[in-house]
Tab-separated table of C-alpha atoms in Angstrom:
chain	number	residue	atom	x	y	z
A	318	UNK	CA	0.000	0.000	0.000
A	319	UNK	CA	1.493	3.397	-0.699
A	320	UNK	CA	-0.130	7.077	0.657
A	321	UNK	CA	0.695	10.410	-0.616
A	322	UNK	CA	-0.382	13.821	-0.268
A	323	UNK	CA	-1.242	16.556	-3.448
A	324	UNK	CA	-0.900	19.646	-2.438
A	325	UNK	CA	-3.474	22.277	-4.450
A	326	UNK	CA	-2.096	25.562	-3.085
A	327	UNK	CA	-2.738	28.360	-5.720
A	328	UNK	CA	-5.201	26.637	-7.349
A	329	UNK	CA	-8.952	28.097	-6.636
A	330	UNK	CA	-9.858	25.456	-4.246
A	331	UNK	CA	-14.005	25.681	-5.569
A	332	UNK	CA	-12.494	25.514	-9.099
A	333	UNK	CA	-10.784	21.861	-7.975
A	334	UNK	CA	-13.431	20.665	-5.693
A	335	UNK	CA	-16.483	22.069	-6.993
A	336	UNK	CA	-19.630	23.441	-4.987
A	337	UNK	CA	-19.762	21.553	-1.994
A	338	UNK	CA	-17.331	19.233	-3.163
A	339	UNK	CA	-19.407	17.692	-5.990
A	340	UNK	CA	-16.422	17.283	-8.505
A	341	UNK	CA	-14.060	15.947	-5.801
A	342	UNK	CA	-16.946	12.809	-5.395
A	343	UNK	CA	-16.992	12.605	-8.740
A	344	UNK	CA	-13.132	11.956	-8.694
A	345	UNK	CA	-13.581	9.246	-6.097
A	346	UNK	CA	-16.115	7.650	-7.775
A	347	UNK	CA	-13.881	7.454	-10.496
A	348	UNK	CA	-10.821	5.701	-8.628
A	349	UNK	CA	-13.226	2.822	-5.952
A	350	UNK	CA	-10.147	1.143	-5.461
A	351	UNK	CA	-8.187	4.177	-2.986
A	352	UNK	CA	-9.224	5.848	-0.359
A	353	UNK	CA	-8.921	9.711	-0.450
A	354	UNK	CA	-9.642	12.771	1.601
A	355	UNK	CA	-9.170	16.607	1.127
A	356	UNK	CA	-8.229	18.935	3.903
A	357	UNK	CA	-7.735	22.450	3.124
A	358	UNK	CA	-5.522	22.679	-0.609
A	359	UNK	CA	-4.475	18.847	-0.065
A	360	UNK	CA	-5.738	15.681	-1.057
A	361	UNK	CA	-4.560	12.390	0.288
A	362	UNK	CA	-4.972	9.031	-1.669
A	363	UNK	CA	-4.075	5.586	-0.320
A	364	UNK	CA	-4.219	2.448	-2.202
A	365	UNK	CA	-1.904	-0.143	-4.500
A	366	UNK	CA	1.200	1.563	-5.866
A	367	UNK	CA	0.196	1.257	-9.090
A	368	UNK	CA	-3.631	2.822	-8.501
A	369	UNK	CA	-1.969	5.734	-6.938
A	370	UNK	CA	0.723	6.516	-8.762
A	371	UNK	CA	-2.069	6.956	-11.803
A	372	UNK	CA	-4.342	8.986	-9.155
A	373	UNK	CA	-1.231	10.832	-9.026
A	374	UNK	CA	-0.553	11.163	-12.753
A	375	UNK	CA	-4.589	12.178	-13.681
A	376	UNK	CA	-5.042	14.994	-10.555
A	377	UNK	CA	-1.815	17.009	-12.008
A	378	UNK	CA	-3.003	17.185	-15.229
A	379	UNK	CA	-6.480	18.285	-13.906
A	380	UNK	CA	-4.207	20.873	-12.232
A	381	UNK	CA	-2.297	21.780	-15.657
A	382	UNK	CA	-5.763	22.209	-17.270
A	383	UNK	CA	-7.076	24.962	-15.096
A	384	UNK	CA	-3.848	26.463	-14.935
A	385	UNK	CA	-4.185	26.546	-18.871
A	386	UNK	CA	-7.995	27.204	-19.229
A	387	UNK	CA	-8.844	28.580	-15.891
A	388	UNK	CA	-11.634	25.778	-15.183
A	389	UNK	CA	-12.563	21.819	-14.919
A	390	UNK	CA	-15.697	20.923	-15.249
A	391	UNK	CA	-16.940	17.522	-14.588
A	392	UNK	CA	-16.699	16.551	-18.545
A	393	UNK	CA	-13.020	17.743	-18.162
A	394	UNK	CA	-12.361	15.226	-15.369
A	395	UNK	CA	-14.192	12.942	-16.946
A	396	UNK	CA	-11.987	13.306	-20.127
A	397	UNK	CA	-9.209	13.148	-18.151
A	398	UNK	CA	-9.740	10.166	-16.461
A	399	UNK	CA	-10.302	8.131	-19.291
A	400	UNK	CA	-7.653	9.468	-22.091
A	401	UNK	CA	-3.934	8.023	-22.210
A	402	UNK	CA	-3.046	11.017	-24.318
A	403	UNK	CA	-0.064	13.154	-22.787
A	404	UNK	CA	-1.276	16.840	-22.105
A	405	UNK	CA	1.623	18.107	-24.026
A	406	UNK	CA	-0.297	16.646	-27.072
A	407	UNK	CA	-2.842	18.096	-26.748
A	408	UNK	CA	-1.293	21.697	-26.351
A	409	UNK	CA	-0.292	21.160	-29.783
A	410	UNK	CA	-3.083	21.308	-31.431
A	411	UNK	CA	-3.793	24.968	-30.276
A	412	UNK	CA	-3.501	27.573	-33.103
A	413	UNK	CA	-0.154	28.655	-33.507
A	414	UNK	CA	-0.819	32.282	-32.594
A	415	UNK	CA	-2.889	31.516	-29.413
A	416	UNK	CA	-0.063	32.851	-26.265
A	417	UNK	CA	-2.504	31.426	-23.163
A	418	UNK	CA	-5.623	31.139	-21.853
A	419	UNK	CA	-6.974	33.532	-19.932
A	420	UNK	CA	-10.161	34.063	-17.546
A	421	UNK	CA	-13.643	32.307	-18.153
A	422	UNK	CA	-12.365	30.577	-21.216
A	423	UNK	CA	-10.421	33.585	-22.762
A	424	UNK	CA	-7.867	33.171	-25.367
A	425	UNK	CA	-5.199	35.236	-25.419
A	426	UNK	CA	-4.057	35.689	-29.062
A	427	UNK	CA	-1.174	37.284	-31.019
A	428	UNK	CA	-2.927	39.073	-33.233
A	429	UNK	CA	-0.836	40.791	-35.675
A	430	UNK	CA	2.184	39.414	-37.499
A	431	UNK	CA	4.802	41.476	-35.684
A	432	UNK	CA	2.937	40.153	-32.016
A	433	UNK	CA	3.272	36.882	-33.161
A	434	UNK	CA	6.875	37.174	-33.888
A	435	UNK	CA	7.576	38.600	-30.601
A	436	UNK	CA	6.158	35.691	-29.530
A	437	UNK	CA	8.731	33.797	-31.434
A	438	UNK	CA	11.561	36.107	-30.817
A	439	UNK	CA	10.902	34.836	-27.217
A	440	UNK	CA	11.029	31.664	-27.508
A	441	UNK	CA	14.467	31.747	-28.977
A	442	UNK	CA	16.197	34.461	-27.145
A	443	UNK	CA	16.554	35.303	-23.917
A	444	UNK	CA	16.260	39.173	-24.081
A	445	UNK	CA	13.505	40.746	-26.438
A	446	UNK	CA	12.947	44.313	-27.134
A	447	UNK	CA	9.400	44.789	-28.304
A	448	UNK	CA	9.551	48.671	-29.914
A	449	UNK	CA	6.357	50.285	-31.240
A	450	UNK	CA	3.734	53.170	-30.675
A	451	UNK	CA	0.831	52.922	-28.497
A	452	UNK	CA	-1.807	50.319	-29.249
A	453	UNK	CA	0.016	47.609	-30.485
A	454	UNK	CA	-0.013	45.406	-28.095
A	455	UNK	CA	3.421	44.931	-26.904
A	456	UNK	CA	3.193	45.246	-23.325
A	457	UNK	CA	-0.553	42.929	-23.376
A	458	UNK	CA	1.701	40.020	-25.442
A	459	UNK	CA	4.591	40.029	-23.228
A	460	UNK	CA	2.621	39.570	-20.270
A	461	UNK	CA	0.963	37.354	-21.855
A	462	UNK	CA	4.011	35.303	-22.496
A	463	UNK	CA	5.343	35.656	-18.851
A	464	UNK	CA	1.923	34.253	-17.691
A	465	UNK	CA	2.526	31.517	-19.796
A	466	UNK	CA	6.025	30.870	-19.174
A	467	UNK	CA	4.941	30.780	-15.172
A	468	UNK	CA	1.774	28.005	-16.122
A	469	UNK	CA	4.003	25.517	-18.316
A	470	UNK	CA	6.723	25.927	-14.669
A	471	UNK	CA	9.677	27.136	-17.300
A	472	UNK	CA	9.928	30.282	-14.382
A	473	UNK	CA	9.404	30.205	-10.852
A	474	UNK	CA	8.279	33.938	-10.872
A	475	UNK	CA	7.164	36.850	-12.912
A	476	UNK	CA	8.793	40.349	-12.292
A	477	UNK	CA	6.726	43.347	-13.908
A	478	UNK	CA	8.165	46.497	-13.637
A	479	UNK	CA	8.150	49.965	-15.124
A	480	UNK	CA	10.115	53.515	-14.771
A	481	UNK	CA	8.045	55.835	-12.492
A	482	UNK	CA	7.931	58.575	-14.945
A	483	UNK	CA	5.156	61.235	-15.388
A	484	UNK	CA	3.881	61.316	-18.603
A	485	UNK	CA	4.246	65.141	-19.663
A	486	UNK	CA	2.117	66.313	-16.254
A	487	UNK	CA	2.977	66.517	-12.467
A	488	UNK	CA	0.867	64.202	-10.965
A	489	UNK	CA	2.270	66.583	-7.397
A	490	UNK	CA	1.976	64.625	-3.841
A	491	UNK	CA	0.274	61.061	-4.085
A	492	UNK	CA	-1.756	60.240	-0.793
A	493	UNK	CA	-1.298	57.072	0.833
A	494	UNK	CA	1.280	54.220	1.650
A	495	UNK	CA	4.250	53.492	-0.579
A	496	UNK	CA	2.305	50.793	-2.654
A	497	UNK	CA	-0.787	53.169	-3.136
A	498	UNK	CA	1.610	55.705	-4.044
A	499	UNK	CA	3.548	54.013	-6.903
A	500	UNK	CA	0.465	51.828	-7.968
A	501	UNK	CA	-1.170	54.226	-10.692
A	502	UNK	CA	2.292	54.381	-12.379
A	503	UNK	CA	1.739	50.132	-12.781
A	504	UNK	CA	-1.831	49.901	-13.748
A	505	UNK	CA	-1.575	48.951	-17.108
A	506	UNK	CA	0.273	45.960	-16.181
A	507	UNK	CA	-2.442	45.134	-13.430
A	508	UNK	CA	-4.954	44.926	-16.478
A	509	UNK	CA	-3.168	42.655	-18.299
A	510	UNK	CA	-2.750	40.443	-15.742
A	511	UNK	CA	-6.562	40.555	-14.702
A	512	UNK	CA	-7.426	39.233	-18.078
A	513	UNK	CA	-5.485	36.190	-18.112
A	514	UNK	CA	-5.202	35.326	-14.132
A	515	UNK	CA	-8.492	34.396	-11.971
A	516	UNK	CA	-8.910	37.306	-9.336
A	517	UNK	CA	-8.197	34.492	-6.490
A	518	UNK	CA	-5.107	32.902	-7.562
A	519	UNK	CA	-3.625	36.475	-9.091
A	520	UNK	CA	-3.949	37.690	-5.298
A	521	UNK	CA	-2.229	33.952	-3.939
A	522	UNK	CA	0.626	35.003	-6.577
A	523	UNK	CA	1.287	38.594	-5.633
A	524	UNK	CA	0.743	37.601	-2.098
A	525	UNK	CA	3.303	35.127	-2.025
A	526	UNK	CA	5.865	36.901	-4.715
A	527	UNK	CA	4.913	34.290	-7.513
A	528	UNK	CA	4.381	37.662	-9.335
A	529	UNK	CA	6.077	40.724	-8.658
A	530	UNK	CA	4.764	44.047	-9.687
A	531	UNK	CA	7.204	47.148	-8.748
A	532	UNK	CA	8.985	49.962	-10.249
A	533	UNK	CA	12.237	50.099	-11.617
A	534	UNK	CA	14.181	51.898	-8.872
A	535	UNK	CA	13.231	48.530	-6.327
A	536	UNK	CA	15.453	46.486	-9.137
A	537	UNK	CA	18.597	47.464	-7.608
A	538	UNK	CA	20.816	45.011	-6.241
A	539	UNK	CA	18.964	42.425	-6.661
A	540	UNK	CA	19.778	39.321	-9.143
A	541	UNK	CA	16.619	37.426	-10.755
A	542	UNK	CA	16.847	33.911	-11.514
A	543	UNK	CA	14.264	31.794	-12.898
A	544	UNK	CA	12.098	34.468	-13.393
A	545	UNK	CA	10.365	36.002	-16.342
A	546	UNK	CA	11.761	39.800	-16.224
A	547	UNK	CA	9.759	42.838	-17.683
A	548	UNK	CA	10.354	46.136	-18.212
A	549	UNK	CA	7.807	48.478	-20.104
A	550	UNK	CA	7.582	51.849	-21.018
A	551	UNK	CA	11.454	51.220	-21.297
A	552	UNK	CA	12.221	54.575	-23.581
A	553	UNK	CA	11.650	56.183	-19.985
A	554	UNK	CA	14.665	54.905	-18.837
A	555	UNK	CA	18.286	56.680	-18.338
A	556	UNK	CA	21.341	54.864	-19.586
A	557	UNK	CA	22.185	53.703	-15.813
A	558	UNK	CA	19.118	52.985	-15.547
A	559	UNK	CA	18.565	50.193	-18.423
A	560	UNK	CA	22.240	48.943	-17.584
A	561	UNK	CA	21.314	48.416	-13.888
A	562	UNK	CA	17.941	46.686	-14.961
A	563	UNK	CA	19.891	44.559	-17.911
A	564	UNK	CA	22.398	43.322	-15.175
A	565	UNK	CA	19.639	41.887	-12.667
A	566	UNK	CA	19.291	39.051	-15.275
A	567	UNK	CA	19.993	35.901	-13.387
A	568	UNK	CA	20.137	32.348	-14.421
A	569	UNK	CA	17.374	30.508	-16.389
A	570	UNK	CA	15.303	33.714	-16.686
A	571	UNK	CA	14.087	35.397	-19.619
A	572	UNK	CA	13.169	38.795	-20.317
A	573	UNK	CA	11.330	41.419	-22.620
A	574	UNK	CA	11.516	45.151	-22.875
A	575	UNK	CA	8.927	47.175	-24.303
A	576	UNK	CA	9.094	50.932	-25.380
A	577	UNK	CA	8.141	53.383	-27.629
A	578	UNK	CA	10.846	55.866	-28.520
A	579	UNK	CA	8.222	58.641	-29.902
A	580	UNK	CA	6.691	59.068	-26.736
A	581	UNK	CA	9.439	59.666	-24.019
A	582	UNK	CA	8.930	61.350	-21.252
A	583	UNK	CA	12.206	62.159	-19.611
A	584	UNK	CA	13.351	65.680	-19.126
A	585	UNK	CA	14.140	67.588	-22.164
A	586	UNK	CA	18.410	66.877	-22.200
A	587	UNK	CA	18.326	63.718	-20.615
A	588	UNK	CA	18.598	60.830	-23.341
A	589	UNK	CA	16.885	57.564	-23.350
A	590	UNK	CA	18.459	54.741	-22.086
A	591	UNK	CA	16.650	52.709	-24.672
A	592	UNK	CA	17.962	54.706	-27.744
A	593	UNK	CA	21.542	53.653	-26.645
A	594	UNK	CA	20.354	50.126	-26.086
A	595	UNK	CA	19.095	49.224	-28.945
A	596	UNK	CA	22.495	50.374	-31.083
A	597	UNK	CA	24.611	48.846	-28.501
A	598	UNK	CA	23.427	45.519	-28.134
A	599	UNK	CA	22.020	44.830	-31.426
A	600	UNK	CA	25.061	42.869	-32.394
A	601	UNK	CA	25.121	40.485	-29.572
A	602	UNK	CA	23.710	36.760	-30.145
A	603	UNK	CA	20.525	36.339	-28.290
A	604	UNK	CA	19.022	39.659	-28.006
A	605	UNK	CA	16.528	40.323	-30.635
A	606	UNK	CA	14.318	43.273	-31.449
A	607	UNK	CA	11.118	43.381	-32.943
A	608	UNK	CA	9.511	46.469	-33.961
A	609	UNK	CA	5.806	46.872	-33.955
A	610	UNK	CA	3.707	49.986	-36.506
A	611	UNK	CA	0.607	51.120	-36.828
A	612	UNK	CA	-0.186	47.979	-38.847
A	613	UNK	CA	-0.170	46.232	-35.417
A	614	UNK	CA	-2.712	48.586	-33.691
A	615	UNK	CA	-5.013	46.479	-31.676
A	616	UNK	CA	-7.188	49.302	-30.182
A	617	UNK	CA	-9.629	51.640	-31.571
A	618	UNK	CA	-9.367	52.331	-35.643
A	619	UNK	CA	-8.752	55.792	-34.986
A	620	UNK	CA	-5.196	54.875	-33.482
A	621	UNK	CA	-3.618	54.185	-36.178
A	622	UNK	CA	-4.900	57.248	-37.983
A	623	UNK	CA	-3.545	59.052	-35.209
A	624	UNK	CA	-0.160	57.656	-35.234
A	625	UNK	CA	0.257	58.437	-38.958
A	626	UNK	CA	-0.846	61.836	-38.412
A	627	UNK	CA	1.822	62.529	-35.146
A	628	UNK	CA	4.438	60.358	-37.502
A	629	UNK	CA	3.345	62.818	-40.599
A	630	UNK	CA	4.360	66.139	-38.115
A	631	UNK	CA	7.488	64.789	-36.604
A	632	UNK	CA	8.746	63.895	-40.180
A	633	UNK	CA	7.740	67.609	-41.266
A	634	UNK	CA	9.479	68.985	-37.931
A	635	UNK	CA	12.326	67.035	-38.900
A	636	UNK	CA	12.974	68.447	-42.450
A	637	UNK	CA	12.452	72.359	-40.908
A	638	UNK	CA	14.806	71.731	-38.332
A	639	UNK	CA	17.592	70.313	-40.946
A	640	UNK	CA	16.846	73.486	-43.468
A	641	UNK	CA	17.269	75.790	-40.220
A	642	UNK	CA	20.533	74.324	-39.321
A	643	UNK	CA	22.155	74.845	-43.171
């Protein structure tokens, strides 16, 4: 006779169980031959070594597949139970351009060509700048692929940061504690992470440091292994800035920048550390750099009218200021 004990921590425990343990019967039903009971985010199955070692084998892929989908129902277990097929089979038959899935069912996509071959980009190097203009979607994929990189276990943690930089307004004093303070500054990566993480087991992560959200000045010092590193709105960055953040890369991590160099916010003689960056380390094997238009715009039509028009004037400013200087 063998025992063991599956621990479920960070997994919804209604989402595993069901309502008032309905799909947890339904599992016992399914294996007569062991006895099992749950207390708390554990279950504990006793029975032939063979018996439980398949218990063992079905109950983590139930685990992978609301990880992956973000719910089991009873036809899922059911499923489950019965197929021999690996889940890493399955996977593949996913449409190529789909990153992971996200709340109530939600697939999160790569929409565009140039999302898609971030996407890539990322799965074969270990640093990926993601450049474009607002509304293309390059901060929303490479969350996306940290949340997946954290689901399929290839990280232990996700670090999101971002520069606290004003954009073009003083904001003056901010009320409240330190996180309160510096929270409106990381927003946008909040709402990413929303979409593709159930509201109960985003909260277990940030609780428990699974996933990291903080701005770039708390990077200091610190190295980040297995982890899935990113920095966005990166063209607000100083040189010593993006070389401090650049350094923190630790083993077996991985790690996407995001900018857009028309829209930096810095004071008016003090250069982007992400212009300097992207000449500097274009040359070195396993950096890559994708650059995203207004082709990629995933928001409102209008964008990309806009982006052509503010492209159109800087263009035009350009031209006057080179017939000025000759």
């Amino acid at each position: 006779m063998t025992e063991i004990t599956i621990n479920i921590e960070g997994i919804d425990s209604i989402d595993f169980f069901g309502v008032n343990n309905s799909r947890f019967n339904f599992i016992k039903k399914s294996f007569p031959t062991l006895r099992m009971v749950s207390r708390g985010s554990s279950i504990k199955a006793e029975g032939s070594n063979d018996d439980v070692a398949v218990f063992k084998e079905k109950v983590e892929r139930m685990i992978d597949h609301i990880e992956r989908y973000g719910k089991l129902t009873e036809d899922n277990i059911e499923a489950i139970i019965l197929s021999n097929e690996a889940p890493k089979e399955k996977k593949d038959k996913e449409p190529s351009n789909v990153i992971v899935h996200g709340n109530g069912g939600l697939l999160v996509r790569a929409r565009t060509e140039n999302q898609l071959l971030m996407v890539r980009e990322s799965e074969k190097n270990d640093i990926v700048f993601g450049i474009g203009p607002a509304g293309t979607g390059k901060t929303y994929t490479a969350v996306a692929l940290a949340v997946r990189a954290l689901k399929e276990k290839n990280v232990k943690k996700i670090i999101l940061t971002r520069p606290a930089v004003e954009a073009g307004e003083s904001l003056g004093f901010l009320p409240g504690d330190l996180k309160e303070k510096i929270d409106p500054y990381l927003r946008p990566l909040y709402d990413a992470l929303d979409d593709m993480i159930p509201p109960d087991k985003l909260t277990y992560y940030m609780e428990n440091r699974v996933i990291e959200v903080a701005p770039l000045a708390f990077m200091r010092g610190r190295t980040l292994d297995h982890s899935f590193i990113l920095l966005d709105e990166a063209q607000n960055c100083t040189d010593m800035q993006l070389k401090m953040f650049l350094t923190r890369i630790g083993a077996n991590s991985k790690c996407v920048i995001t900018g857009d160099t028309t829209q930096i916010d810095l004071p008016p003689k003090v250069k982007s550390g992400l212009l300097t960056a992207l000449r500097i380390l274009k040359p070195i094997e396993g950096i890559s750099t994708v650059i995203l238009n207004e082709t990629d715009v995933v928001r409102h039509k209008l964008v990309k009218e806009i982006i052509k028009a503010y492209d159109k004037l800087n263009e035009t400013r350009a031209i006057d200021e080179t017939s000025n200087n000759s």
